[in-house]
Short mmCIF file of C-alpha atoms in Angstrom, two decimals:
data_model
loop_
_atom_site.label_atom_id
_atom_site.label_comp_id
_atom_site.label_asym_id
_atom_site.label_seq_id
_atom_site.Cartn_x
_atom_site.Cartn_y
_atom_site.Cartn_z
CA UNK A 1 -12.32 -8.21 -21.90
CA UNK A 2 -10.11 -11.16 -22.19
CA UNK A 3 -11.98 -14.67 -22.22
CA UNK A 4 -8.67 -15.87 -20.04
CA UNK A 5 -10.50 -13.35 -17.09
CA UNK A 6 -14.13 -13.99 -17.64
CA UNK A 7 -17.53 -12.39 -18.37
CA UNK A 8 -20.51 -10.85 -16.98
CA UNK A 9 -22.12 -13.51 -14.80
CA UNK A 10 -25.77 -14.89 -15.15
CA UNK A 11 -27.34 -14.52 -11.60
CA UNK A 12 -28.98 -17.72 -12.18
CA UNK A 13 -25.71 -19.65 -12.31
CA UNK A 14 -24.13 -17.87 -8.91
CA UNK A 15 -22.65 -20.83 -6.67
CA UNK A 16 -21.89 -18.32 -3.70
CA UNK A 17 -21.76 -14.90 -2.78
CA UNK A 18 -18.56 -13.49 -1.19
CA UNK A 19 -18.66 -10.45 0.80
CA UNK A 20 -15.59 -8.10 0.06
CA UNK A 21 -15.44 -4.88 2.50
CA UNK A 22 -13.32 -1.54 0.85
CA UNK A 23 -11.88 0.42 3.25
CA UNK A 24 -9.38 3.37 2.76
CA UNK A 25 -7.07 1.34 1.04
CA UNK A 26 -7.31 -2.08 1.53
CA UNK A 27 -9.80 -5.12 0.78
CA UNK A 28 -11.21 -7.77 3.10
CA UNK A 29 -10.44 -10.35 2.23
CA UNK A 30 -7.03 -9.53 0.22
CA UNK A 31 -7.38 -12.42 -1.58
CA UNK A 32 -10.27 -14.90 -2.79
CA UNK A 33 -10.39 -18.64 -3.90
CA UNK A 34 -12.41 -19.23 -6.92
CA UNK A 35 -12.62 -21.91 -9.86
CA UNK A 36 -12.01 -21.92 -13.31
CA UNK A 37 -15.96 -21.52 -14.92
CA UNK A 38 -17.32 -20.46 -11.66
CA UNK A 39 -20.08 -17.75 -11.29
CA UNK A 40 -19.64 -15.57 -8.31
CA UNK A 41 -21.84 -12.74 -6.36
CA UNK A 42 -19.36 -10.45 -5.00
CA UNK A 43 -21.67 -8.25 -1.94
CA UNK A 44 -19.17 -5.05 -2.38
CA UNK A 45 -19.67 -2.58 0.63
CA UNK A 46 -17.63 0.52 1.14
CA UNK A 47 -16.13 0.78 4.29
CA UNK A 48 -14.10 4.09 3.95
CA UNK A 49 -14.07 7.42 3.77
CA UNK A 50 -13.75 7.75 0.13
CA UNK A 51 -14.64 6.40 -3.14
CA UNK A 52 -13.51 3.74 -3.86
CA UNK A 53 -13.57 0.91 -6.47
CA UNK A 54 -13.57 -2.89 -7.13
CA UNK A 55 -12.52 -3.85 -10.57
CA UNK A 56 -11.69 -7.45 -11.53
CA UNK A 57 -8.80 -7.72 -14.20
CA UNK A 58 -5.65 -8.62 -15.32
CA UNK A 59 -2.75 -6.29 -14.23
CA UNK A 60 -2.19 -4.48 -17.50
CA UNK A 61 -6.28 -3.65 -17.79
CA UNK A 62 -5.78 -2.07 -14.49
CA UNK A 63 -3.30 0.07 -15.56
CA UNK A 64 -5.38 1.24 -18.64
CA UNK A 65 -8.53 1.91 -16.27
CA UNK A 66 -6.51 3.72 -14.36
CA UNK A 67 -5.82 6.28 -16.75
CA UNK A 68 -9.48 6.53 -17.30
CA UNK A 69 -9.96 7.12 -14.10
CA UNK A 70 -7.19 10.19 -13.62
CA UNK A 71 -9.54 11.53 -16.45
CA UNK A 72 -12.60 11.35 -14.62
CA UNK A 73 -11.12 12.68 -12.22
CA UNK A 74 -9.32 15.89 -14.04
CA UNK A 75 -12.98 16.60 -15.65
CA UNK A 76 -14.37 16.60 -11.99
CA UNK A 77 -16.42 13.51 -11.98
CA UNK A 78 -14.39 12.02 -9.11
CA UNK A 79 -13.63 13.47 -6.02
CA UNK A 80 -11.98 12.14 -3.32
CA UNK A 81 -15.30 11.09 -1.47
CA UNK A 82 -17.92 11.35 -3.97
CA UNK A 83 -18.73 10.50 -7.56
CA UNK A 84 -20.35 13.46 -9.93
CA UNK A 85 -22.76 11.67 -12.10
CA UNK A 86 -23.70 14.80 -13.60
CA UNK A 87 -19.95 15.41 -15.03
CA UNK A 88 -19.26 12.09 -16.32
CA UNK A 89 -20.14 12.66 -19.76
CA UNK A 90 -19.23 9.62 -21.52
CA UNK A 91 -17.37 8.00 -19.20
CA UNK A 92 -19.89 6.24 -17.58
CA UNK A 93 -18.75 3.86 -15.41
CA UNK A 94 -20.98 0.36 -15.82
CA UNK A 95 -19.27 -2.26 -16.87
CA UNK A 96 -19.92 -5.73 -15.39
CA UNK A 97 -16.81 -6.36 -14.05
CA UNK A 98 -16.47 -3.51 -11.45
CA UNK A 99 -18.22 -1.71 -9.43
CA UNK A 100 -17.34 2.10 -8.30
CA UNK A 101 -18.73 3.18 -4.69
CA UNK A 102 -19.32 6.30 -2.30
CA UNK A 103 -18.00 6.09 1.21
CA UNK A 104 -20.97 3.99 2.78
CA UNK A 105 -22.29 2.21 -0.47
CA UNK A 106 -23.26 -1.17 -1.34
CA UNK A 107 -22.99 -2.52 -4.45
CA UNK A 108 -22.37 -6.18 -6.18
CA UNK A 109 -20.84 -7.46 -9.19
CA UNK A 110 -21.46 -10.79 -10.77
CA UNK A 111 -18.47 -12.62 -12.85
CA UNK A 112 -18.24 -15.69 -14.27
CA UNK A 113 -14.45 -16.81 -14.38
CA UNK A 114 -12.41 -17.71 -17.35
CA UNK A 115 -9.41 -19.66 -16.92
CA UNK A 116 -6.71 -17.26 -16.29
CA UNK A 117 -4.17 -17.36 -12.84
CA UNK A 118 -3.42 -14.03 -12.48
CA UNK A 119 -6.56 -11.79 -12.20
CA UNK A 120 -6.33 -9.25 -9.94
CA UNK A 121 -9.15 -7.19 -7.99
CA UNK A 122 -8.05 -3.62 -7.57
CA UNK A 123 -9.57 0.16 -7.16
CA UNK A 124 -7.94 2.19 -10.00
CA UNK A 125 -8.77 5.35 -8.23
CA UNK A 126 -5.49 7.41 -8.76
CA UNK A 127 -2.75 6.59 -6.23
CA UNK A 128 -5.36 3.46 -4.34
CA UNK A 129 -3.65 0.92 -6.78
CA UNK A 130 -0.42 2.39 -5.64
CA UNK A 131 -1.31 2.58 -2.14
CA UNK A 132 -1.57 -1.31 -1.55
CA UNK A 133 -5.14 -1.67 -2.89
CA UNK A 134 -5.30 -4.66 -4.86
CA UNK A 135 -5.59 -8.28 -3.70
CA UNK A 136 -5.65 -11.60 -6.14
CA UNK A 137 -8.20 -14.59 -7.43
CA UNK A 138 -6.26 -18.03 -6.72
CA UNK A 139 -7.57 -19.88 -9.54
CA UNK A 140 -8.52 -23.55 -9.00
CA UNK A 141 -8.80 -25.59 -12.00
CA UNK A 142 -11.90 -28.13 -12.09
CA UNK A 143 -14.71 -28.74 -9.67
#
C-alpha cells in the first residue's frame, strides 16, 4: 500500500464516521471529502442484491484487485450474492482498506489518509468497476 493513499486507521484517532450505502452498482455518496492525515470510520452497509465491495485505492491497485477477485471467483469463492468462506483458500480477503459484503451486511473500515488526490473507492467484483461502481476522495490539504 502506497503511503501517498494511507494506512490502516487507529480507532482512537477517528474524527467522524461516514456512512456509505452499496447498492447494485452504485455508492451513496459517489464521492467523499476528506483531509490529508485524517482518520475516518467508514459505516459500510450493503444495500443490494449482491456482493459487493468497498475498497479504497489508487486506480491501478484496483485494477490488480480486480484480477484477484475474477480468481476468487473462478475457484468458487464468489458468487454473485454470496461469499464462500470455505473455498477461499488463501485468498482471504482482510485487508484494512476494504471491506467485502453479502447482500444485507454491515461492515466498516477505518483509514487514515495519506496525501494523495486521486484515491478512488471502488468494488472490484468483476464487471461492478466497469458498471459505474466507483466514486472518489477529494483530498483537502491541511486542517
Amino acid at each position: 500500500m502506497s503511503a501517498a493513499v494511507g494506512e490502516a486507521g487507529d480507532p482512537a484517532d477517528v474524527s467522524r464516521t461516514v456512512e456509505v450505502t452499496m447498492e447494485d452498482n452504485s455508492y451513496t455518496p459517489q464521492s467523499i471529502t476528506v483531509t490529508a492525515g485524517e482518520t475516518v470510520r467508514f459505516a459500510v452497509r450493503n444495500r443490494g442484491e449482491l456482493v459487493h465491495e468497498f475498497n479504497i485505492g489508487l486506480a491501478e491497485m484496483h485494477k490488480a484487485h480486480q484480477a484477484e477477485m475474477m480468481t476468487m471467483m473462478q475457484n468458487g469463492a464468489l458468487e454473485a450474492d454470496r461469499i464462500r468462506h470455505d473455498r477461499m483458500g488463501g485468498m482471504m480477503h482482510d485487508d484494512p482498506n476494504a471491506v467485502l459484503l453479502e447482500p444485507g451486511q454491515d461492515g466498516e473500515v477505518i483509514w487514515k489518509f495519506g496525501t494523495s488526490g486521486e484515491i478512488e473507492f471502488a468494488c472490484n467484483v468483476p464487471g461492478h468497476y466497469e458498471a459505474g461502481m466507483h466514486g472518489m476522495f477529494r483530498m483537502r490539504h491541511g486542517g
